[in-house]
Amino acid sequence: GRLDDTHLSRGQEERKGIMSSGLEQAKAALRAQAASLPNPPKPSGSGQPRMARRLSDEYTVGKKLGTGSYAVVREATHRRTGAVFAVKIIDRKQAKEQRLKSEVALMGTVDHSNCVKLWDVFQDRDRLCLVLDLLTGGTVLDRILELESFTENQAASVIADVLNALHYLHNIGITHRDLKPENLLYVTSDPESPQYNLIKLVDFGLAKLQSSHSNLQTVCGTPYFIAPEILEEKHATYGAEVDVWSLGVILYFMLCGFHPFDDAKYPVMFANIKKGRFSYPSPFWDSISDGCKDYISKSLVVDPSKRPTAAECMEHPWIKGAGESSASKLHASHRSFLLIQKLLIFQRIDPTCLQQVSQRLRIERVPRGELVIRAGEEGDSMYFINSGSVSVLVDGMEIDRKGIGGFFGEAALVLKQARIADVRSCGAKVYKDHGVPEAAELFRLSRADFEEVCEMYPELQSRLSTIAEANV
């Protein structure tokens, strides 16, 4: 429901009353920059705006880094300095113009070490191009899968970085509204870099500037991570507290591999969220410290007026103690849970079902150059990539390459048909003493084992049609 000013915590009163110069500057910048489209300003290296005509005048656009529903991200090299960035090329015909204006305006005001930085803005009739920090370290979940083990120490470091970003954003009146693991990116994948463990918050497409005397009303965000007040009846309002909730859900998921409010049916999941109904089931949470659970429980308080602010979260003993110096490994199923849920039918499934699937995974190590799947043969298994990578080939031509966290061959779980492509192991990046690449490590799930789990969990049966659309 609507926030009651008489029940605000000390931190929320401070945020509610923010009228600092930082907030006023942000609001002024928002008005100025939003009004500037279709001729948006372009920040120079010094941070001062200047006009730009074409992206190709100043940047050489390189390889594709990713795609979205209405945008593609590519490498971009500054012609004069040689500095490398990422450029987000947005199709203006598909994207909502007002959302683009808001994203550009807000990003133009953000300058923090834990937030992606907007460096340049270009546009023509059809495209809007945002030149951003190049972040090559992957998402938080990518990093978890790359590491041999993941501990509370590392989780606390991630959460501390995001809290730093949120504290900054909330103090200048910005609520992100779409926190999820995919929007938490590491700067680099180079373990030798001093920025190896640095997290940056990305994607300000749903972010909003909140004035000192107003709250937000739009229903938005990703279902798993959405706060209960956003789900309330029409006209319910909410504030920056929604980001604290979402971060609590992210931490829960990072540590066990499933979501706190999971249910196969969205209405039930939303009801669980609105009631704050969750637990720390054994054995998956047995090794997690009480301090960590206390942090999560405080973040997932349904009443936003009783939820801590980002600043208050930063003072929590578990954060200040770097995860209580706990270096104990997480539950053995943690990694396989994250891998399994890459496949759509295993999302929003009871953790006991995930456990049954995890127990049936068979480890296969395939040396570089050897075929995992041969075109023309009938398949009876699918594979999740635990380490290394594979190449997907049709008539000897590579059409795709999949790395850690990827999966392939999923159609074989439900269809008895010939494979349409070869899949060849590319090995792993780690090298042995004698210089030979290590084998790629795959988790194999057979059709027989999958059918066995389906008998125990009929919910999976209703999802089988999605598998039949697999390419390999």
mmCIF file of C-alpha atoms in Angstrom, residues 174-341:
data_model
loop_
_atom_site.group_PDB
_atom_site.id
_atom_site.type_symbol
_atom_site.label_atom_id
_atom_site.label_comp_id
_atom_site.label_asym_id
_atom_site.label_seq_id
_atom_site.Cartn_x
_atom_site.Cartn_y
_atom_site.Cartn_z
ATOM 1 C CA ILE A 174 17.541 7.367 -8.672
ATOM 2 C CA THR A 175 15.815 4.013 -8.146
ATOM 3 C CA HIS A 176 17.133 1.264 -10.458
ATOM 4 C CA ARG A 177 13.978 -0.936 -10.355
ATOM 5 C CA ASP A 178 15.434 -3.870 -12.312
ATOM 6 C CA LEU A 179 18.127 -5.448 -10.166
ATOM 7 C CA LYS A 180 18.889 -9.039 -11.212
ATOM 8 C CA PRO A 181 22.068 -11.110 -11.652
ATOM 9 C CA GLU A 182 22.221 -10.297 -15.375
ATOM 10 C CA ASN A 183 22.612 -6.608 -14.508
ATOM 11 C CA LEU A 184 25.599 -7.144 -12.196
ATOM 12 C CA LEU A 185 28.715 -7.377 -14.375
ATOM 13 C CA TYR A 186 32.385 -7.842 -13.553
ATOM 14 C CA VAL A 187 34.770 -5.360 -15.163
ATOM 15 C CA THR A 188 37.258 -7.980 -16.388
ATOM 16 C CA SER A 189 37.864 -11.721 -16.561
ATOM 17 C CA ASP A 190 41.635 -11.276 -16.093
ATOM 18 C CA PRO A 191 42.576 -12.636 -12.630
ATOM 19 C CA GLU A 192 45.754 -10.525 -12.694
ATOM 20 C CA SER A 193 43.832 -7.267 -13.018
ATOM 21 C CA PRO A 194 43.235 -5.167 -9.869
ATOM 22 C CA GLN A 195 39.647 -4.795 -11.126
ATOM 23 C CA TYR A 196 39.033 -8.560 -11.368
ATOM 24 C CA ASN A 197 36.532 -8.534 -8.484
ATOM 25 C CA LEU A 198 34.970 -5.140 -9.254
ATOM 26 C CA ILE A 199 31.223 -5.190 -9.967
ATOM 27 C CA LYS A 200 29.365 -2.578 -12.000
ATOM 28 C CA LEU A 201 25.600 -2.109 -12.094
ATOM 29 C CA VAL A 202 24.216 -1.860 -15.650
ATOM 30 C CA ASP A 203 20.956 -1.338 -17.561
ATOM 31 C CA PHE A 204 19.198 1.830 -16.460
ATOM 32 C CA GLY A 205 16.303 1.307 -18.871
ATOM 33 C CA LEU A 206 13.774 1.014 -16.028
ATOM 34 C CA ALA A 207 15.497 3.404 -13.629
ATOM 35 C CA LYS A 208 13.554 6.453 -12.475
ATOM 36 C CA LEU A 209 14.369 9.733 -10.784
ATOM 37 C CA GLN A 210 12.285 10.090 -7.623
ATOM 38 C CA SER A 211 11.657 13.562 -6.253
ATOM 39 C CA SER A 212 11.829 14.373 -2.554
ATOM 40 C CA HIS A 213 8.037 14.311 -2.220
ATOM 41 C CA SER A 214 6.858 11.628 -4.621
ATOM 42 C CA ASN A 215 6.971 7.874 -4.986
ATOM 43 C CA LEU A 216 6.884 5.597 -8.030
ATOM 44 C CA GLN A 217 3.796 3.755 -9.260
ATOM 45 C CA THR A 218 4.627 1.803 -12.446
ATOM 46 C CA VAL A 219 4.553 -1.994 -12.169
ATOM 47 C CA CYS A 220 7.909 -3.106 -13.551
ATOM 48 C CA GLY A 221 10.897 -5.320 -12.896
ATOM 49 C CA THR A 222 11.735 -9.000 -13.301
ATOM 50 C CA PRO A 223 9.214 -11.375 -11.627
ATOM 51 C CA TYR A 224 11.739 -13.336 -9.537
ATOM 52 C CA PHE A 225 13.207 -10.175 -8.009
ATOM 53 C CA ILE A 226 10.186 -7.876 -7.808
ATOM 54 C CA ALA A 227 9.349 -6.317 -4.429
ATOM 55 C CA PRO A 228 5.930 -6.910 -2.799
ATOM 56 C CA GLU A 229 4.909 -3.250 -2.823
ATOM 57 C CA ILE A 230 5.192 -3.199 -6.635
ATOM 58 C CA LEU A 231 2.627 -6.013 -6.766
ATOM 59 C CA GLU A 232 0.115 -4.135 -4.638
ATOM 60 C CA GLU A 233 -3.201 -2.836 -5.946
ATOM 61 C CA LYS A 234 -3.401 -0.064 -8.512
ATOM 62 C CA HIS A 235 -2.084 3.307 -7.363
ATOM 63 C CA ALA A 236 0.167 1.735 -4.730
ATOM 64 C CA THR A 237 3.417 3.645 -4.458
ATOM 65 C CA TYR A 238 6.937 2.576 -3.724
ATOM 66 C CA GLY A 239 10.436 3.963 -3.378
ATOM 67 C CA ALA A 240 14.098 3.010 -3.370
ATOM 68 C CA GLU A 241 13.374 0.205 -0.895
ATOM 69 C CA VAL A 242 12.479 -2.015 -3.877
ATOM 70 C CA ASP A 243 16.166 -2.178 -4.834
ATOM 71 C CA VAL A 244 17.128 -3.432 -1.371
ATOM 72 C CA TRP A 245 14.532 -6.207 -1.659
ATOM 73 C CA SER A 246 15.766 -7.261 -5.115
ATOM 74 C CA LEU A 247 19.360 -7.404 -3.909
ATOM 75 C CA GLY A 248 18.300 -9.648 -1.027
ATOM 76 C CA VAL A 249 16.691 -12.055 -3.503
ATOM 77 C CA ILE A 250 19.842 -11.998 -5.646
ATOM 78 C CA LEU A 251 22.000 -12.931 -2.656
ATOM 79 C CA TYR A 252 19.665 -15.792 -1.732
ATOM 80 C CA PHE A 253 19.842 -17.145 -5.297
ATOM 81 C CA MET A 254 23.621 -16.744 -5.498
ATOM 82 C CA LEU A 255 24.127 -18.869 -2.402
ATOM 83 C CA CYS A 256 21.798 -21.804 -3.101
ATOM 84 C CA GLY A 257 20.915 -21.815 -6.805
ATOM 85 C CA PHE A 258 17.148 -21.339 -6.446
ATOM 86 C CA HIS A 259 14.872 -18.402 -5.624
ATOM 87 C CA PRO A 260 13.269 -17.823 -2.205
ATOM 88 C CA PHE A 261 9.716 -17.471 -3.536
ATOM 89 C CA ASP A 262 9.855 -20.038 -6.350
ATOM 90 C CA ASP A 263 6.695 -21.711 -7.559
ATOM 91 C CA ALA A 264 5.740 -23.218 -10.903
ATOM 92 C CA LYS A 265 2.698 -20.918 -11.054
ATOM 93 C CA TYR A 266 3.266 -17.149 -11.159
ATOM 94 C CA PRO A 267 0.150 -16.273 -9.087
ATOM 95 C CA VAL A 268 1.399 -18.503 -6.264
ATOM 96 C CA MET A 269 4.899 -17.048 -6.529
ATOM 97 C CA PHE A 270 3.503 -13.502 -6.390
ATOM 98 C CA ALA A 271 1.378 -14.447 -3.364
ATOM 99 C CA ASN A 272 4.508 -15.786 -1.658
ATOM 100 C CA ILE A 273 6.312 -12.523 -2.419
ATOM 101 C CA LYS A 274 3.474 -10.354 -1.071
ATOM 102 C CA LYS A 275 3.412 -12.381 2.154
ATOM 103 C CA GLY A 276 7.203 -12.628 2.412
ATOM 104 C CA ARG A 277 6.860 -16.394 2.681
ATOM 105 C CA PHE A 278 10.232 -18.134 2.310
ATOM 106 C CA SER A 279 12.639 -20.361 4.249
ATOM 107 C CA TYR A 280 16.223 -21.628 4.319
ATOM 108 C CA PRO A 281 15.688 -25.327 3.517
ATOM 109 C CA SER A 282 18.118 -28.026 4.593
ATOM 110 C CA PRO A 283 20.535 -29.286 3.364
ATOM 111 C CA PHE A 284 21.061 -26.422 0.919
ATOM 112 C CA TRP A 285 21.470 -23.744 3.609
ATOM 113 C CA ASP A 286 23.193 -25.798 6.304
ATOM 114 C CA SER A 287 26.639 -24.322 5.637
ATOM 115 C CA ILE A 288 25.464 -20.698 5.366
ATOM 116 C CA SER A 289 26.185 -18.474 8.379
ATOM 117 C CA ASP A 290 23.493 -17.023 10.635
ATOM 118 C CA GLY A 291 24.823 -13.552 9.838
ATOM 119 C CA CYS A 292 24.160 -14.025 6.137
ATOM 120 C CA LYS A 293 20.655 -15.325 6.791
ATOM 121 C CA ASP A 294 20.014 -12.340 9.061
ATOM 122 C CA TYR A 295 21.056 -9.937 6.289
ATOM 123 C CA ILE A 296 18.726 -11.643 3.804
ATOM 124 C CA SER A 297 15.810 -11.769 6.252
ATOM 125 C CA LYS A 298 16.124 -8.049 6.998
ATOM 126 C CA SER A 299 16.248 -7.253 3.254
ATOM 127 C CA LEU A 300 13.127 -9.320 2.569
ATOM 128 C CA VAL A 301 10.803 -7.618 5.059
ATOM 129 C CA VAL A 302 7.453 -7.070 3.337
ATOM 130 C CA ASP A 303 6.771 -3.663 4.923
ATOM 131 C CA PRO A 304 9.107 -1.276 3.043
ATOM 132 C CA SER A 305 9.075 1.169 5.963
ATOM 133 C CA LYS A 306 10.782 -1.507 8.081
ATOM 134 C CA ARG A 307 13.260 -2.526 5.392
ATOM 135 C CA PRO A 308 16.790 -1.113 5.797
ATOM 136 C CA THR A 309 18.134 1.476 3.389
ATOM 137 C CA ALA A 310 21.202 0.746 1.264
ATOM 138 C CA ALA A 311 23.271 2.803 3.714
ATOM 139 C CA GLU A 312 21.968 0.779 6.653
ATOM 140 C CA CYS A 313 22.649 -2.469 4.786
ATOM 141 C CA MET A 314 26.266 -1.391 4.347
ATOM 142 C CA GLU A 315 26.561 -1.272 8.136
ATOM 143 C CA HIS A 316 25.248 -4.805 8.635
ATOM 144 C CA PRO A 317 27.855 -6.969 10.440
ATOM 145 C CA TRP A 318 27.805 -9.596 7.679
ATOM 146 C CA ILE A 319 28.735 -6.990 5.058
ATOM 147 C CA LYS A 320 31.298 -5.204 7.237
ATOM 148 C CA GLY A 321 32.814 -8.548 8.212
ATOM 149 C CA ALA A 322 33.170 -9.640 4.568
ATOM 150 C CA GLY A 323 30.830 -12.566 4.966
ATOM 151 C CA GLU A 324 32.025 -13.334 8.492
ATOM 152 C CA SER A 325 35.291 -14.513 6.921
ATOM 153 C CA SER A 326 33.486 -17.711 5.942
ATOM 154 C CA ALA A 327 35.439 -19.574 3.289
ATOM 155 C CA SER A 328 33.386 -22.753 3.541
ATOM 156 C CA LYS A 329 32.118 -24.056 0.223
ATOM 157 C CA LEU A 330 28.430 -23.930 -0.586
ATOM 158 C CA HIS A 331 26.253 -27.026 -0.880
ATOM 159 C CA ALA A 332 27.528 -29.509 -3.476
ATOM 160 C CA SER A 333 24.405 -29.059 -5.639
ATOM 161 C CA HIS A 334 24.807 -25.264 -5.852
ATOM 162 C CA ARG A 335 26.753 -25.264 -9.125
ATOM 163 C CA SER A 336 24.615 -27.881 -10.845
ATOM 164 C CA PHE A 337 21.427 -26.026 -9.805
ATOM 165 C CA LEU A 338 22.691 -22.909 -11.604
ATOM 166 C CA LEU A 339 23.592 -24.929 -14.706
ATOM 167 C CA ILE A 340 20.318 -26.852 -14.808
ATOM 168 C CA GLN A 341 18.225 -23.679 -14.623
#
